[in-house]
Amino acid sequence: MSRRRFPWLSYLVVVTGAVLTVVPFLDMVMTSFKGPGESGTLPYRFLPEAFDLANYRAAMDQLDLPVLFRNSVVATALITGSVLLTSSLAGYALAKLRFPGRDLIFRLVLSTMMFPPFLFFVPHFLILVHWPLAGGNDLFGRGGAGLTVSICALAIPFLVNGFGIFLMRQFMVSIPDEVLEAARIDGAGEFAVWWRIVLPQTKPVLVTLGLLTFVDAWNEYIWALLVSTADPDVMTLPVGIQLLQDYVDPTRTMPIVMAGLVLSVLPVLVLFLLLQKYYIRGVMLSGLR
Amino acid sequence: MVNVLTPERAERAHGPRPARPVVAARDRTRRRQTVVAYLFLAPTLLFFAVFLVLPLGFALLLSLSHWSGFALGDIRPVGLDNFTGLFADGSTFLAPVLTNTLLFALGTVALALAGSLTVATCIDNLRFQGLWRTLYFLPIVTTVVAVGNVWKYMYEPGGLVNGALNALGLDSVAFLQDPDTALPSVVVVQAWASVGTAILVLTAGLKSIPESYYEAAALDGAGPVTVFRRITLPLLRPSLLLVCVTQIVTGLQSFALIVVMTRGGPGDATDVAALEMYRQAFSYGDWGTASAAAFVLFAVVLAVTLLQLWIFRRGGEDA
């Protein structure tokens, strides 16, 4: 067959591309072990002189890593949990319940995906600052910092996701109505039908959506940067590591930054490698990443 | 399976019912379903009201006002001044900011498309496709802070890229410090980070092309170039369109990578529209201009999307 005529050329192209993809990661890991005066000097050397954990210890000391981790974990967990819950609830209603206004609401959900995130940075921040009765604000949202000084601020704009609802709805539509009807006749309420019959059947999609949401939330940078400017106590890993750039000893800055980056990237990479089947299906379905 | 009764078994269990109560029961079910549906949808609808409709209205109001970001009472309507200000003489918004944005998006999509098309057609011939795909996917699950910093460091005089150039006997390049090379350098990184998705989409597209087409072409003695141009490319059109639209739209909006790598510099060589919006609001406290810039960028995103759809439709294939 003609398209299998040059496999060696194919191997050359694919392996070269893969090397180009992986080398920056290797450079990150190698640099994270480099000692003072070893990085950023000429001539460039790929390997460090010794694999020594000093930079990792420095990153731990310099940053409040446990706090950064906690903030990242809390925000990511809030977002992922909320997206899964709201998407599967709304998805079920839109897929399997009959009620006036269903098509209109479905179209609304679809249209939310059209608005780019940058449109919302400014108004979301203002809404959180002026949130009534929070962070020293009065009933009309005046006087204090509002919700921007709470760890919830990291999560709030991402708690509901139009794509998530769409995804859940598309999968729930294919569950046979007879199964649900039988359970209803059996006396199960809608909540029980959703919880005991629909959710177990959509487990793979829930994993996919959860993983996509987790990765996005863990990696989110711009919004977290905004919120932590208002309140440094809610700083997340990406924001904190970016700040490491101002480390006092310039000969060691980059290796320490790289050590912090390795630590922050590791959880997501491990999760991705374990569950990549689900993640890749999610990307195929969204086509958005 | 859960303890589920089929309708027939349920019928037997409860016995046949008279007609009237059935209708009444169905009405009751309808009413109950409506209540339950709105209960299930309540968090979503509430969220969209507060964090989608309200912000859009607020942003629209701000784009027509002057406001420096303190008390809400200070919002002063100024009509279209913010928009005319963006395009006035001496404003940097049209050039270089918007042109940078377009160059960034188009450059990224061109590189990512060329790279992913090459790699995807090659992967299709190989074994261990899953392994290759995983490798190409690593940048996508990596935070932009890591991607940006690693590349920024690799671009430095003592970094990997210049090290490789020196090893080949070439002079070092001040990639991010030179206004001429800064934007292309950032484009390369954005393309590197997004090529994995494109490969995934294109590989799936290639798999959906029936093997028999290639066999027929081989029987006719068609060469690889002809096969690629006459079979692969036309049948891959929907996948190519998907990659094009999503990557251009992403490219037009993204600025996190630029914040990490150059903060728009040197000068305004890598300043893009979304970054300009961010800075107008949070650095200069000009919230009106920021909101106006956001809407202009939104209009550009919409226009580019529609234009692309139109071009591909006109090309004959319905995507």
PDB file of N, CA, C and O in Angstrom, chain A residues 1 3 10 14 17-18 20-21 24-25 27 39-40 44 92 98-100 116 118 122 124 156 182 186 190 219 226 242 245 254 268 276 279 287 289, chain B residues 5 10 30 33 36-38 40 44 47 51 67 124-125 134-137 141-143 149-150 153-154 158 160 192 197 211 246 253 277 282 287 294 297:
ATOM      1  N   MET A   1       0.831  -1.214   0.000  1.00  0.00           N
ATOM      2  CA  MET A   1       0.000   0.000   0.000  1.00  0.00           C
ATOM      3  C   MET A   1       0.862   1.259   0.000  1.00  0.00           C
ATOM      4  O   MET A   1       1.869   1.309   0.688  1.00  0.00           O
ATOM      5  N   ARG A   3       0.627   4.196   1.249  1.00  0.00           N
ATOM      6  CA  ARG A   3       0.938   5.047   2.386  1.00  0.00           C
ATOM      7  C   ARG A   3       1.779   4.325   3.432  1.00  0.00           C
ATOM      8  O   ARG A   3       2.087   4.870   4.463  1.00  0.00           O
ATOM      9  N   SER A  10       8.603   7.961   8.319  1.00  0.00           N
ATOM     10  CA  SER A  10       7.600   8.241   9.333  1.00  0.00           C
ATOM     11  C   SER A  10       8.205   8.177  10.726  1.00  0.00           C
ATOM     12  O   SER A  10       7.969   9.043  11.563  1.00  0.00           O
ATOM     13  N   VAL A  14       8.262  11.255  13.402  1.00  0.00           N
ATOM     14  CA  VAL A  14       7.545  11.138  14.674  1.00  0.00           C
ATOM     15  C   VAL A  14       8.514  11.166  15.852  1.00  0.00           C
ATOM     16  O   VAL A  14       8.261  11.832  16.862  1.00  0.00           O
ATOM     17  N   GLY A  17       9.844  14.710  16.337  1.00  0.00           N
ATOM     18  CA  GLY A  17       8.808  15.525  16.972  1.00  0.00           C
ATOM     19  C   GLY A  17       8.671  15.201  18.446  1.00  0.00           C
ATOM     20  O   GLY A  17       8.558  16.102  19.284  1.00  0.00           O
ATOM     21  N   ALA A  18       8.700  13.909  18.760  1.00  0.00           N
ATOM     22  CA  ALA A  18       8.547  13.509  20.158  1.00  0.00           C
ATOM     23  C   ALA A  18       9.714  14.017  20.994  1.00  0.00           C
ATOM     24  O   ALA A  18       9.535  14.489  22.119  1.00  0.00           O
ATOM     25  N   LEU A  20      11.493  16.715  20.373  1.00  0.00           N
ATOM     26  CA  LEU A  20      11.287  18.154  20.536  1.00  0.00           C
ATOM     27  C   LEU A  20      10.227  18.434  21.605  1.00  0.00           C
ATOM     28  O   LEU A  20      10.284  19.446  22.301  1.00  0.00           O
ATOM     29  N   THR A  21       9.251  17.540  21.715  1.00  0.00           N
ATOM     30  CA  THR A  21       8.203  17.740  22.716  1.00  0.00           C
ATOM     31  C   THR A  21       8.722  17.466  24.126  1.00  0.00           C
ATOM     32  O   THR A  21       8.370  18.167  25.073  1.00  0.00           O
ATOM     33  N   PRO A  24      12.079  19.954  26.417  1.00  0.00           N
ATOM     34  CA  PRO A  24      11.876  21.014  27.414  1.00  0.00           C
ATOM     35  C   PRO A  24      11.564  20.470  28.809  1.00  0.00           C
ATOM     36  O   PRO A  24      12.028  21.030  29.807  1.00  0.00           O
ATOM     37  N   PHE A  25      10.828  19.356  28.868  1.00  0.00           N
ATOM     38  CA  PHE A  25      10.545  18.765  30.180  1.00  0.00           C
ATOM     39  C   PHE A  25      11.824  18.239  30.821  1.00  0.00           C
ATOM     40  O   PHE A  25      12.060  18.441  32.015  1.00  0.00           O
ATOM     41  N   ASP A  27      14.829  19.286  30.203  1.00  0.00           N
ATOM     42  CA  ASP A  27      15.639  20.440  30.569  1.00  0.00           C
ATOM     43  C   ASP A  27      15.164  21.013  31.904  1.00  0.00           C
ATOM     44  O   ASP A  27      15.970  21.422  32.740  1.00  0.00           O
ATOM     45  N   SER A  39      23.849  26.970  36.023  1.00  0.00           N
ATOM     46  CA  SER A  39      22.793  27.263  35.055  1.00  0.00           C
ATOM     47  C   SER A  39      22.999  28.652  34.471  1.00  0.00           C
ATOM     48  O   SER A  39      23.530  29.545  35.136  1.00  0.00           O
ATOM     49  N   GLY A  40      22.588  28.813  33.237  1.00  0.00           N
ATOM     50  CA  GLY A  40      22.677  30.110  32.581  1.00  0.00           C
ATOM     51  C   GLY A  40      24.091  30.521  32.237  1.00  0.00           C
ATOM     52  O   GLY A  40      24.338  31.665  31.886  1.00  0.00           O
ATOM     53  N   TYR A  44      26.559  25.940  27.308  1.00  0.00           N
ATOM     54  CA  TYR A  44      25.403  25.264  27.871  1.00  0.00           C
ATOM     55  C   TYR A  44      25.707  23.785  28.090  1.00  0.00           C
ATOM     56  O   TYR A  44      26.323  23.130  27.246  1.00  0.00           O
ATOM     57  N   TYR A  92     -29.048  15.779  33.335  1.00  0.00           N
ATOM     58  CA  TYR A  92     -30.165  14.837  33.476  1.00  0.00           C
ATOM     59  C   TYR A  92     -31.494  15.516  33.193  1.00  0.00           C
ATOM     60  O   TYR A  92     -32.323  14.994  32.434  1.00  0.00           O
ATOM     61  N   ARG A  98     -39.238  16.020  31.108  1.00  0.00           N
ATOM     62  CA  ARG A  98     -40.014  16.839  30.183  1.00  0.00           C
ATOM     63  C   ARG A  98     -40.631  17.993  30.934  1.00  0.00           C
ATOM     64  O   ARG A  98     -41.340  17.790  31.908  1.00  0.00           O
ATOM     65  N   PHE A  99     -40.332  19.198  30.493  1.00  0.00           N
ATOM     66  CA  PHE A  99     -40.876  20.368  31.185  1.00  0.00           C
ATOM     67  C   PHE A  99     -40.841  21.553  30.233  1.00  0.00           C
ATOM     68  O   PHE A  99     -40.023  21.597  29.305  1.00  0.00           O
ATOM     69  N   PRO A 100     -41.741  22.525  30.463  1.00  0.00           N
ATOM     70  CA  PRO A 100     -41.750  23.703  29.585  1.00  0.00           C
ATOM     71  C   PRO A 100     -40.455  24.501  29.760  1.00  0.00           C
ATOM     72  O   PRO A 100     -39.967  24.664  30.864  1.00  0.00           O
ATOM     73  N   PRO A 116     -15.898  34.086  25.249  1.00  0.00           N
ATOM     74  CA  PRO A 116     -14.531  33.806  25.676  1.00  0.00           C
ATOM     75  C   PRO A 116     -14.284  34.283  27.111  1.00  0.00           C
ATOM     76  O   PRO A 116     -14.870  35.279  27.540  1.00  0.00           O
ATOM     77  N   PHE A 118     -11.939  35.893  28.592  1.00  0.00           N
ATOM     78  CA  PHE A 118     -11.367  37.206  28.905  1.00  0.00           C
ATOM     79  C   PHE A 118     -12.439  38.274  29.063  1.00  0.00           C
ATOM     80  O   PHE A 118     -12.224  39.292  29.684  1.00  0.00           O
ATOM     81  N   VAL A 122     -12.770  41.153  34.151  1.00  0.00           N
ATOM     82  CA  VAL A 122     -13.061  42.425  34.800  1.00  0.00           C
ATOM     83  C   VAL A 122     -14.379  42.379  35.571  1.00  0.00           C
ATOM     84  O   VAL A 122     -14.390  42.599  36.786  1.00  0.00           O
ATOM     85  N   HIS A 124     -16.222  39.850  36.631  1.00  0.00           N
ATOM     86  CA  HIS A 124     -16.219  38.871  37.729  1.00  0.00           C
ATOM     87  C   HIS A 124     -15.480  39.412  38.935  1.00  0.00           C
ATOM     88  O   HIS A 124     -15.932  39.284  40.069  1.00  0.00           O
ATOM     89  N   ILE A 156     -15.017  30.381  42.414  1.00  0.00           N
ATOM     90  CA  ILE A 156     -16.377  30.819  42.071  1.00  0.00           C
ATOM     91  C   ILE A 156     -16.648  30.971  40.572  1.00  0.00           C
ATOM     92  O   ILE A 156     -17.628  30.422  40.073  1.00  0.00           O
ATOM     93  N   ALA A 182     -39.320   2.367  34.355  1.00  0.00           N
ATOM     94  CA  ALA A 182     -39.536   1.209  35.225  1.00  0.00           C
ATOM     95  C   ALA A 182     -39.202   1.562  36.669  1.00  0.00           C
ATOM     96  O   ALA A 182     -39.939   1.213  37.600  1.00  0.00           O
ATOM     97  N   ASP A 186     -41.640   1.761  39.869  1.00  0.00           N
ATOM     98  CA  ASP A 186     -41.244   1.042  41.067  1.00  0.00           C
ATOM     99  C   ASP A 186     -41.281   1.932  42.304  1.00  0.00           C
ATOM    100  O   ASP A 186     -40.992   1.481  43.407  1.00  0.00           O
ATOM    101  N   GLU A 190     -37.387  11.150  41.365  1.00  0.00           N
ATOM    102  CA  GLU A 190     -36.443  11.550  40.324  1.00  0.00           C
ATOM    103  C   GLU A 190     -35.024  11.602  40.857  1.00  0.00           C
ATOM    104  O   GLU A 190     -34.059  11.278  40.166  1.00  0.00           O
ATOM    105  N   ASN A 219      -4.233  24.117  36.576  1.00  0.00           N
ATOM    106  CA  ASN A 219      -3.300  24.912  35.782  1.00  0.00           C
ATOM    107  C   ASN A 219      -3.717  26.368  35.643  1.00  0.00           C
ATOM    108  O   ASN A 219      -2.976  27.154  35.071  1.00  0.00           O
ATOM    109  N   LEU A 226      -4.954  37.333  39.645  1.00  0.00           N
ATOM    110  CA  LEU A 226      -5.778  38.483  40.013  1.00  0.00           C
ATOM    111  C   LEU A 226      -6.212  38.402  41.468  1.00  0.00           C
ATOM    112  O   LEU A 226      -6.082  39.364  42.234  1.00  0.00           O
ATOM    113  N   GLN A 242       5.623  31.517  40.011  1.00  0.00           N
ATOM    114  CA  GLN A 242       5.992  32.637  39.159  1.00  0.00           C
ATOM    115  C   GLN A 242       6.680  33.721  39.994  1.00  0.00           C
ATOM    116  O   GLN A 242       7.615  34.369  39.540  1.00  0.00           O
ATOM    117  N   GLN A 245      10.611  33.957  40.965  1.00  0.00           N
ATOM    118  CA  GLN A 245      11.590  34.628  40.095  1.00  0.00           C
ATOM    119  C   GLN A 245      12.393  35.668  40.849  1.00  0.00           C
ATOM    120  O   GLN A 245      13.513  35.976  40.486  1.00  0.00           O
ATOM    121  N   MET A 254      16.863  30.253  38.700  1.00  0.00           N
ATOM    122  CA  MET A 254      16.211  29.371  37.728  1.00  0.00           C
ATOM    123  C   MET A 254      16.130  27.928  38.212  1.00  0.00           C
ATOM    124  O   MET A 254      15.063  27.325  38.137  1.00  0.00           O
ATOM    125  N   VAL A 268      -0.383  16.493  38.165  1.00  0.00           N
ATOM    126  CA  VAL A 268      -1.222  16.454  36.968  1.00  0.00           C
ATOM    127  C   VAL A 268      -0.685  15.444  35.968  1.00  0.00           C
ATOM    128  O   VAL A 268      -1.447  14.702  35.349  1.00  0.00           O
ATOM    129  N   GLN A 276      -5.233   8.612  31.030  1.00  0.00           N
ATOM    130  CA  GLN A 276      -5.177   9.354  29.773  1.00  0.00           C
ATOM    131  C   GLN A 276      -6.269   8.952  28.787  1.00  0.00           C
ATOM    132  O   GLN A 276      -6.703   9.767  27.993  1.00  0.00           O
ATOM    133  N   TYR A 279      -9.032  11.239  29.487  1.00  0.00           N
ATOM    134  CA  TYR A 279      -8.701  12.628  29.163  1.00  0.00           C
ATOM    135  C   TYR A 279      -8.743  12.844  27.651  1.00  0.00           C
ATOM    136  O   TYR A 279      -9.330  13.797  27.158  1.00  0.00           O
ATOM    137  N   GLY A 287     -12.793  19.180  21.569  1.00  0.00           N
ATOM    138  CA  GLY A 287     -12.053  19.786  20.471  1.00  0.00           C
ATOM    139  C   GLY A 287     -11.613  21.199  20.796  1.00  0.00           C
ATOM    140  O   GLY A 287     -11.254  21.977  19.939  1.00  0.00           O
ATOM    141  N   ARG A 289      -9.313  22.223  23.301  1.00  0.00           N
ATOM    142  CA  ARG A 289      -8.040  22.497  23.966  1.00  0.00           C
ATOM    143  C   ARG A 289      -6.906  22.700  22.975  1.00  0.00           C
ATOM    144  O   ARG A 289      -6.934  22.155  21.918  1.00  0.00           O
TER     145      ARG A 289
ATOM    146  N   LEU B   5     -37.860  -2.937  37.450  1.00  0.00           N
ATOM    147  CA  LEU B   5     -38.990  -3.659  36.884  1.00  0.00           C
ATOM    148  C   LEU B   5     -39.184  -3.227  35.447  1.00  0.00           C
ATOM    149  O   LEU B   5     -39.153  -2.051  35.133  1.00  0.00           O
ATOM    150  N   ALA B  10     -44.172  -4.611  35.842  1.00  0.00           N
ATOM    151  CA  ALA B  10     -44.819  -3.625  36.704  1.00  0.00           C
ATOM    152  C   ALA B  10     -46.331  -3.717  36.554  1.00  0.00           C
ATOM    153  O   ALA B  10     -47.081  -3.685  37.532  1.00  0.00           O
ATOM    154  N   ARG B  30     -46.098  14.819  34.977  1.00  0.00           N
ATOM    155  CA  ARG B  30     -45.604  15.998  34.257  1.00  0.00           C
ATOM    156  C   ARG B  30     -45.273  17.134  35.212  1.00  0.00           C
ATOM    157  O   ARG B  30     -44.212  17.725  35.151  1.00  0.00           O
ATOM    158  N   GLN B  33     -42.328  16.322  37.260  1.00  0.00           N
ATOM    159  CA  GLN B  33     -41.088  16.416  36.474  1.00  0.00           C
ATOM    160  C   GLN B  33     -40.659  17.866  36.279  1.00  0.00           C
ATOM    161  O   GLN B  33     -39.471  18.169  36.326  1.00  0.00           O
ATOM    162  N   VAL B  36     -39.144  19.054  39.546  1.00  0.00           N
ATOM    163  CA  VAL B  36     -37.832  18.432  39.745  1.00  0.00           C
ATOM    164  C   VAL B  36     -36.808  19.009  38.781  1.00  0.00           C
ATOM    165  O   VAL B  36     -35.678  19.330  39.165  1.00  0.00           O
ATOM    166  N   ALA B  37     -37.200  19.173  37.506  1.00  0.00           N
ATOM    167  CA  ALA B  37     -36.259  19.683  36.508  1.00  0.00           C
ATOM    168  C   ALA B  37     -35.731  21.047  36.922  1.00  0.00           C
ATOM    169  O   ALA B  37     -34.531  21.301  36.862  1.00  0.00           O
ATOM    170  N   TYR B  38     -36.637  21.928  37.353  1.00  0.00           N
ATOM    171  CA  TYR B  38     -36.167  23.265  37.730  1.00  0.00           C
ATOM    172  C   TYR B  38     -35.340  23.237  39.003  1.00  0.00           C
ATOM    173  O   TYR B  38     -34.428  24.049  39.181  1.00  0.00           O
ATOM    174  N   PHE B  40     -33.312  20.719  39.723  1.00  0.00           N
ATOM    175  CA  PHE B  40     -32.017  20.237  39.239  1.00  0.00           C
ATOM    176  C   PHE B  40     -31.251  21.341  38.508  1.00  0.00           C
ATOM    177  O   PHE B  40     -30.036  21.391  38.534  1.00  0.00           O
ATOM    178  N   THR B  44     -27.496  25.856  38.270  1.00  0.00           N
ATOM    179  CA  THR B  44     -26.957  26.295  36.984  1.00  0.00           C
ATOM    180  C   THR B  44     -27.551  27.630  36.559  1.00  0.00           C
ATOM    181  O   THR B  44     -26.828  28.561  36.183  1.00  0.00           O
ATOM    182  N   PHE B  47     -26.328  30.459  38.711  1.00  0.00           N
ATOM    183  CA  PHE B  47     -24.941  30.785  38.396  1.00  0.00           C
ATOM    184  C   PHE B  47     -24.856  31.614  37.117  1.00  0.00           C
ATOM    185  O   PHE B  47     -24.181  32.645  37.072  1.00  0.00           O
ATOM    186  N   PHE B  51     -23.200  35.126  37.080  1.00  0.00           N
ATOM    187  CA  PHE B  51     -21.838  35.152  36.555  1.00  0.00           C
ATOM    188  C   PHE B  51     -21.750  35.118  35.033  1.00  0.00           C
ATOM    189  O   PHE B  51     -20.681  34.992  34.477  1.00  0.00           O
ATOM    190  N   TRP B  67     -14.665  55.024  34.255  1.00  0.00           N
ATOM    191  CA  TRP B  67     -14.641  54.594  35.644  1.00  0.00           C
ATOM    192  C   TRP B  67     -13.222  54.223  36.020  1.00  0.00           C
ATOM    193  O   TRP B  67     -12.550  53.500  35.288  1.00  0.00           O
ATOM    194  N   ASP B 124       0.124   7.605  11.701  1.00  0.00           N
ATOM    195  CA  ASP B 124      -0.862   6.677  11.158  1.00  0.00           C
ATOM    196  C   ASP B 124      -0.194   5.424  10.585  1.00  0.00           C
ATOM    197  O   ASP B 124      -0.822   4.383  10.485  1.00  0.00           O
ATOM    198  N   ASN B 125       1.079   5.521  10.196  1.00  0.00           N
ATOM    199  CA  ASN B 125       1.777   4.371   9.608  1.00  0.00           C
ATOM    200  C   ASN B 125       2.499   3.515  10.641  1.00  0.00           C
ATOM    201  O   ASN B 125       3.110   2.525  10.288  1.00  0.00           O
ATOM    202  N   THR B 134       0.670  10.000  23.683  1.00  0.00           N
ATOM    203  CA  THR B 134       0.883  10.416  25.066  1.00  0.00           C
ATOM    204  C   THR B 134       2.010  11.444  25.152  1.00  0.00           C
ATOM    205  O   THR B 134       1.877  12.469  25.807  1.00  0.00           O
ATOM    206  N   LEU B 135       3.118  11.160  24.464  1.00  0.00           N
ATOM    207  CA  LEU B 135       4.260  12.082  24.521  1.00  0.00           C
ATOM    208  C   LEU B 135       3.866  13.458  23.983  1.00  0.00           C
ATOM    209  O   LEU B 135       4.140  14.478  24.594  1.00  0.00           O
ATOM    210  N   TYR B 136       3.207  13.459  22.817  1.00  0.00           N
ATOM    211  CA  TYR B 136       2.836  14.747  22.222  1.00  0.00           C
ATOM    212  C   TYR B 136       1.811  15.490  23.070  1.00  0.00           C
ATOM    213  O   TYR B 136       1.594  16.680  22.886  1.00  0.00           O
ATOM    214  N   PHE B 137       1.189  14.756  23.971  1.00  0.00           N
ATOM    215  CA  PHE B 137       0.130  15.370  24.773  1.00  0.00           C
ATOM    216  C   PHE B 137       0.636  16.033  26.042  1.00  0.00           C
ATOM    217  O   PHE B 137      -0.077  16.827  26.658  1.00  0.00           O
ATOM    218  N   VAL B 141      -1.283  19.167  29.299  1.00  0.00           N
ATOM    219  CA  VAL B 141      -1.722  19.076  30.689  1.00  0.00           C
ATOM    220  C   VAL B 141      -0.758  19.821  31.621  1.00  0.00           C
ATOM    221  O   VAL B 141      -0.884  19.732  32.831  1.00  0.00           O
ATOM    222  N   THR B 142       0.196  20.554  31.049  1.00  0.00           N
ATOM    223  CA  THR B 142       1.178  21.267  31.865  1.00  0.00           C
ATOM    224  C   THR B 142       0.775  22.724  32.019  1.00  0.00           C
ATOM    225  O   THR B 142       0.366  23.352  31.042  1.00  0.00           O
ATOM    226  N   THR B 143       0.895  23.244  33.238  1.00  0.00           N
ATOM    227  CA  THR B 143       0.486  24.633  33.468  1.00  0.00           C
ATOM    228  C   THR B 143       1.314  25.607  32.626  1.00  0.00           C
ATOM    229  O   THR B 143       2.500  25.383  32.372  1.00  0.00           O
ATOM    230  N   ASN B 149       8.009  29.425  31.624  1.00  0.00           N
ATOM    231  CA  ASN B 149       9.305  29.600  32.284  1.00  0.00           C
ATOM    232  C   ASN B 149      10.378  28.705  31.693  1.00  0.00           C
ATOM    233  O   ASN B 149      11.524  29.124  31.539  1.00  0.00           O
ATOM    234  N   VAL B 150      10.011  27.462  31.383  1.00  0.00           N
ATOM    235  CA  VAL B 150      11.005  26.541  30.825  1.00  0.00           C
ATOM    236  C   VAL B 150      11.506  27.073  29.487  1.00  0.00           C
ATOM    237  O   VAL B 150      12.713  27.123  29.227  1.00  0.00           O
ATOM    238  N   TYR B 153      13.626  30.216  29.788  1.00  0.00           N
ATOM    239  CA  TYR B 153      14.964  29.843  30.214  1.00  0.00           C
ATOM    240  C   TYR B 153      15.740  29.214  29.059  1.00  0.00           C
ATOM    241  O   TYR B 153      16.934  29.477  28.880  1.00  0.00           O
ATOM    242  N   MET B 154      15.077  28.401  28.242  1.00  0.00           N
ATOM    243  CA  MET B 154      15.763  27.769  27.114  1.00  0.00           C
ATOM    244  C   MET B 154      16.196  28.792  26.070  1.00  0.00           C
ATOM    245  O   MET B 154      17.150  28.575  25.328  1.00  0.00           O
ATOM    246  N   GLY B 158      22.463  31.389  27.871  1.00  0.00           N
ATOM    247  CA  GLY B 158      23.037  30.146  28.368  1.00  0.00           C
ATOM    248  C   GLY B 158      22.063  28.977  28.333  1.00  0.00           C
ATOM    249  O   GLY B 158      22.298  27.966  28.990  1.00  0.00           O
ATOM    250  N   LEU B 160      19.148  26.150  26.472  1.00  0.00           N
ATOM    251  CA  LEU B 160      19.268  24.991  25.578  1.00  0.00           C
ATOM    252  C   LEU B 160      19.254  25.383  24.103  1.00  0.00           C
ATOM    253  O   LEU B 160      20.058  24.884  23.319  1.00  0.00           O
ATOM    254  N   TRP B 192       4.002  24.797  20.030  1.00  0.00           N
ATOM    255  CA  TRP B 192       4.540  23.591  20.680  1.00  0.00           C
ATOM    256  C   TRP B 192       3.540  23.059  21.703  1.00  0.00           C
ATOM    257  O   TRP B 192       3.321  21.853  21.802  1.00  0.00           O
ATOM    258  N   THR B 197      -3.190  18.409  20.733  1.00  0.00           N
ATOM    259  CA  THR B 197      -4.620  18.318  20.443  1.00  0.00           C
ATOM    260  C   THR B 197      -4.854  18.175  18.959  1.00  0.00           C
ATOM    261  O   THR B 197      -5.662  17.359  18.510  1.00  0.00           O
ATOM    262  N   GLU B 211      -9.972   2.482   4.248  1.00  0.00           N
ATOM    263  CA  GLU B 211      -8.746   1.872   3.712  1.00  0.00           C
ATOM    264  C   GLU B 211      -8.883   1.575   2.216  1.00  0.00           C
ATOM    265  O   GLU B 211      -7.918   1.661   1.468  1.00  0.00           O
ATOM    266  N   THR B 246     -10.696  26.192  16.263  1.00  0.00           N
ATOM    267  CA  THR B 246     -10.449  26.208  17.706  1.00  0.00           C
ATOM    268  C   THR B 246      -9.099  26.834  18.026  1.00  0.00           C
ATOM    269  O   THR B 246      -8.989  27.605  18.972  1.00  0.00           O
ATOM    270  N   GLN B 253      -7.391  34.798  21.932  1.00  0.00           N
ATOM    271  CA  GLN B 253      -7.741  35.176  23.306  1.00  0.00           C
ATOM    272  C   GLN B 253      -6.625  35.000  24.303  1.00  0.00           C
ATOM    273  O   GLN B 253      -6.687  35.522  25.400  1.00  0.00           O
ATOM    274  N   MET B 277      -6.206  44.549  27.494  1.00  0.00           N
ATOM    275  CA  MET B 277      -7.431  44.701  28.275  1.00  0.00           C
ATOM    276  C   MET B 277      -7.143  44.534  29.761  1.00  0.00           C
ATOM    277  O   MET B 277      -7.555  45.333  30.586  1.00  0.00           O
ATOM    278  N   PHE B 282      -6.413  46.464  35.326  1.00  0.00           N
ATOM    279  CA  PHE B 282      -5.792  46.190  36.613  1.00  0.00           C
ATOM    280  C   PHE B 282      -4.502  46.951  36.841  1.00  0.00           C
ATOM    281  O   PHE B 282      -4.050  47.074  37.970  1.00  0.00           O
ATOM    282  N   TRP B 287     -11.152  51.129  33.527  1.00  0.00           N
ATOM    283  CA  TRP B 287     -12.037  49.979  33.347  1.00  0.00           C
ATOM    284  C   TRP B 287     -12.916  50.107  32.119  1.00  0.00           C
ATOM    285  O   TRP B 287     -13.289  49.104  31.512  1.00  0.00           O
ATOM    286  N   ALA B 294     -12.268  44.529  25.386  1.00  0.00           N
ATOM    287  CA  ALA B 294     -12.767  43.156  25.455  1.00  0.00           C
ATOM    288  C   ALA B 294     -13.838  42.916  24.401  1.00  0.00           C
ATOM    289  O   ALA B 294     -13.832  41.883  23.722  1.00  0.00           O
ATOM    290  N   LEU B 297     -12.294  42.734  20.905  1.00  0.00           N
ATOM    291  CA  LEU B 297     -11.653  41.430  20.689  1.00  0.00           C
ATOM    292  C   LEU B 297     -12.697  40.333  20.470  1.00  0.00           C
ATOM    293  O   LEU B 297     -12.533  39.466  19.613  1.00  0.00           O
TER     294      LEU B 297
END
